[in-house]
Amino acid sequence: MEDIYNSAILHDIGKVGVPDAILLKPGKLTKDEFEVIKTHTTLGGDALRAVETKIEGQSFLALGKEIAYGHHKNGTAPATPMV
């Protein structure tokens, strides 16, 4: 339970790799902007995986990585984030 608590906050960490102009846009995103924002799950998962490789032993980052990668997936498209 503690690992979920510590890792859940990291679910959107990949948004640091999305330009502010897209994240803070007040109106509807264009198709291209939407494609960019959908990358935040992969960006976040990859970042947490990189950190995880530098830590010895079990870490809450393993769960955080899985949450980051999968928190927008739906049951019909397992490889596609569902922003």
PDB file of C-alpha atoms in Angstrom:
ATOM      1  CA  MET A   1       0.000   0.000   0.000  1.00  0.00           C
ATOM      2  CA  GLU A   2       2.867   2.367   0.775  1.00  0.00           C
ATOM      3  CA  ASP A   3       4.353   1.739  -2.674  1.00  0.00           C
ATOM      4  CA  ILE A   4       1.064   2.729  -4.304  1.00  0.00           C
ATOM      5  CA  TYR A   5       0.944   5.884  -2.191  1.00  0.00           C
ATOM      6  CA  ASN A   6       4.528   6.818  -3.083  1.00  0.00           C
ATOM      7  CA  SER A   7       4.298   5.974  -6.752  1.00  0.00           C
ATOM      8  CA  ALA A   8       0.810   7.138  -7.755  1.00  0.00           C
ATOM      9  CA  ILE A   9       1.830  10.789  -7.624  1.00  0.00           C
ATOM     10  CA  LEU A  10       4.322  10.059 -10.406  1.00  0.00           C
ATOM     11  CA  HIS A  11       1.643   9.039 -12.926  1.00  0.00           C
ATOM     12  CA  ASP A  12       1.917  12.272 -14.945  1.00  0.00           C
ATOM     13  CA  ILE A  13       5.653  12.898 -14.511  1.00  0.00           C
ATOM     14  CA  GLY A  14       6.074  12.606 -18.279  1.00  0.00           C
ATOM     15  CA  LYS A  15       4.199  15.866 -18.763  1.00  0.00           C
ATOM     16  CA  VAL A  16       7.464  17.647 -17.959  1.00  0.00           C
ATOM     17  CA  GLY A  17       8.477  16.621 -21.489  1.00  0.00           C
ATOM     18  CA  VAL A  18       5.415  18.173 -23.117  1.00  0.00           C
ATOM     19  CA  PRO A  19       5.717  21.830 -24.160  1.00  0.00           C
ATOM     20  CA  ASP A  20       3.926  24.316 -21.902  1.00  0.00           C
ATOM     21  CA  ALA A  21       2.182  25.791 -24.942  1.00  0.00           C
ATOM     22  CA  ILE A  22       0.295  22.500 -25.254  1.00  0.00           C
ATOM     23  CA  LEU A  23      -0.209  21.768 -21.557  1.00  0.00           C
ATOM     24  CA  LEU A  24      -1.505  25.237 -20.777  1.00  0.00           C
ATOM     25  CA  LYS A  25      -3.522  25.792 -23.934  1.00  0.00           C
ATOM     26  CA  PRO A  26      -6.947  27.084 -22.904  1.00  0.00           C
ATOM     27  CA  GLY A  27      -8.817  25.755 -25.927  1.00  0.00           C
ATOM     28  CA  LYS A  28      -9.189  22.439 -27.665  1.00  0.00           C
ATOM     29  CA  LEU A  29      -5.987  20.708 -28.756  1.00  0.00           C
ATOM     30  CA  THR A  30      -5.308  20.142 -32.428  1.00  0.00           C
ATOM     31  CA  LYS A  31      -4.830  16.589 -33.651  1.00  0.00           C
ATOM     32  CA  ASP A  32      -1.032  17.098 -33.665  1.00  0.00           C
ATOM     33  CA  GLU A  33      -1.033  18.602 -30.160  1.00  0.00           C
ATOM     34  CA  PHE A  34      -3.095  15.691 -28.903  1.00  0.00           C
ATOM     35  CA  GLU A  35      -0.540  13.268 -30.354  1.00  0.00           C
ATOM     36  CA  VAL A  36       2.220  15.130 -28.484  1.00  0.00           C
ATOM     37  CA  ILE A  37       0.392  15.072 -25.150  1.00  0.00           C
ATOM     38  CA  LYS A  38      -0.275  11.346 -25.511  1.00  0.00           C
ATOM     39  CA  THR A  39       3.491  10.780 -25.367  1.00  0.00           C
ATOM     40  CA  HIS A  40       3.590  11.781 -21.695  1.00  0.00           C
ATOM     41  CA  THR A  41       2.916   8.209 -20.582  1.00  0.00           C
ATOM     42  CA  THR A  42       5.947   6.891 -22.449  1.00  0.00           C
ATOM     43  CA  LEU A  43       8.116   9.847 -21.441  1.00  0.00           C
ATOM     44  CA  GLY A  44       7.234   9.306 -17.787  1.00  0.00           C
ATOM     45  CA  GLY A  45       7.644   5.545 -17.846  1.00  0.00           C
ATOM     46  CA  ASP A  46      10.997   5.833 -19.617  1.00  0.00           C
ATOM     47  CA  ALA A  47      12.228   8.440 -17.129  1.00  0.00           C
ATOM     48  CA  LEU A  48      11.267   6.294 -14.149  1.00  0.00           C
ATOM     49  CA  ARG A  49      12.853   3.236 -15.768  1.00  0.00           C
ATOM     50  CA  ALA A  50      16.116   5.179 -16.195  1.00  0.00           C
ATOM     51  CA  VAL A  51      16.109   6.181 -12.523  1.00  0.00           C
ATOM     52  CA  GLU A  52      15.133   2.674 -11.442  1.00  0.00           C
ATOM     53  CA  THR A  53      18.228   1.226 -13.131  1.00  0.00           C
ATOM     54  CA  LYS A  54      20.423   3.346 -10.870  1.00  0.00           C
ATOM     55  CA  ILE A  55      18.832   2.050  -7.657  1.00  0.00           C
ATOM     56  CA  GLU A  56      19.778  -1.263  -6.107  1.00  0.00           C
ATOM     57  CA  GLY A  57      17.027  -3.507  -4.818  1.00  0.00           C
ATOM     58  CA  GLN A  58      13.267  -3.186  -4.857  1.00  0.00           C
ATOM     59  CA  SER A  59      11.791   0.312  -5.136  1.00  0.00           C
ATOM     60  CA  PHE A  60       8.393   1.965  -5.372  1.00  0.00           C
ATOM     61  CA  LEU A  61       9.648   3.308  -8.710  1.00  0.00           C
ATOM     62  CA  ALA A  62       8.933  -0.072 -10.315  1.00  0.00           C
ATOM     63  CA  LEU A  63       5.232   0.401  -9.608  1.00  0.00           C
ATOM     64  CA  GLY A  64       5.441   4.093 -10.496  1.00  0.00           C
ATOM     65  CA  LYS A  65       6.893   3.160 -13.865  1.00  0.00           C
ATOM     66  CA  GLU A  66       4.006   0.777 -14.585  1.00  0.00           C
ATOM     67  CA  ILE A  67       1.458   3.375 -13.512  1.00  0.00           C
ATOM     68  CA  ALA A  68       3.096   6.043 -15.687  1.00  0.00           C
ATOM     69  CA  TYR A  69       3.170   3.763 -18.728  1.00  0.00           C
ATOM     70  CA  GLY A  70      -0.366   2.496 -18.372  1.00  0.00           C
ATOM     71  CA  HIS A  71      -2.588   5.028 -16.653  1.00  0.00           C
ATOM     72  CA  HIS A  72      -4.431   6.017 -19.855  1.00  0.00           C
ATOM     73  CA  LYS A  73      -4.699   2.599 -21.478  1.00  0.00           C
ATOM     74  CA  ASN A  74      -8.086   1.107 -22.094  1.00  0.00           C
ATOM     75  CA  GLY A  75      -8.932  -2.568 -22.343  1.00  0.00           C
ATOM     76  CA  THR A  76      -9.275  -2.602 -26.120  1.00  0.00           C
ATOM     77  CA  ALA A  77      -5.948  -1.032 -27.105  1.00  0.00           C
ATOM     78  CA  PRO A  78      -3.243  -2.300 -24.755  1.00  0.00           C
ATOM     79  CA  ALA A  79      -0.388  -0.449 -26.493  1.00  0.00           C
ATOM     80  CA  THR A  80      -2.140   2.899 -26.899  1.00  0.00           C
ATOM     81  CA  PRO A  81      -2.458   5.558 -24.171  1.00  0.00           C
ATOM     82  CA  MET A  82      -5.996   6.873 -23.873  1.00  0.00           C
ATOM     83  CA  VAL A  83      -5.362  10.468 -22.804  1.00  0.00           C
TER      84      VAL A  83
END
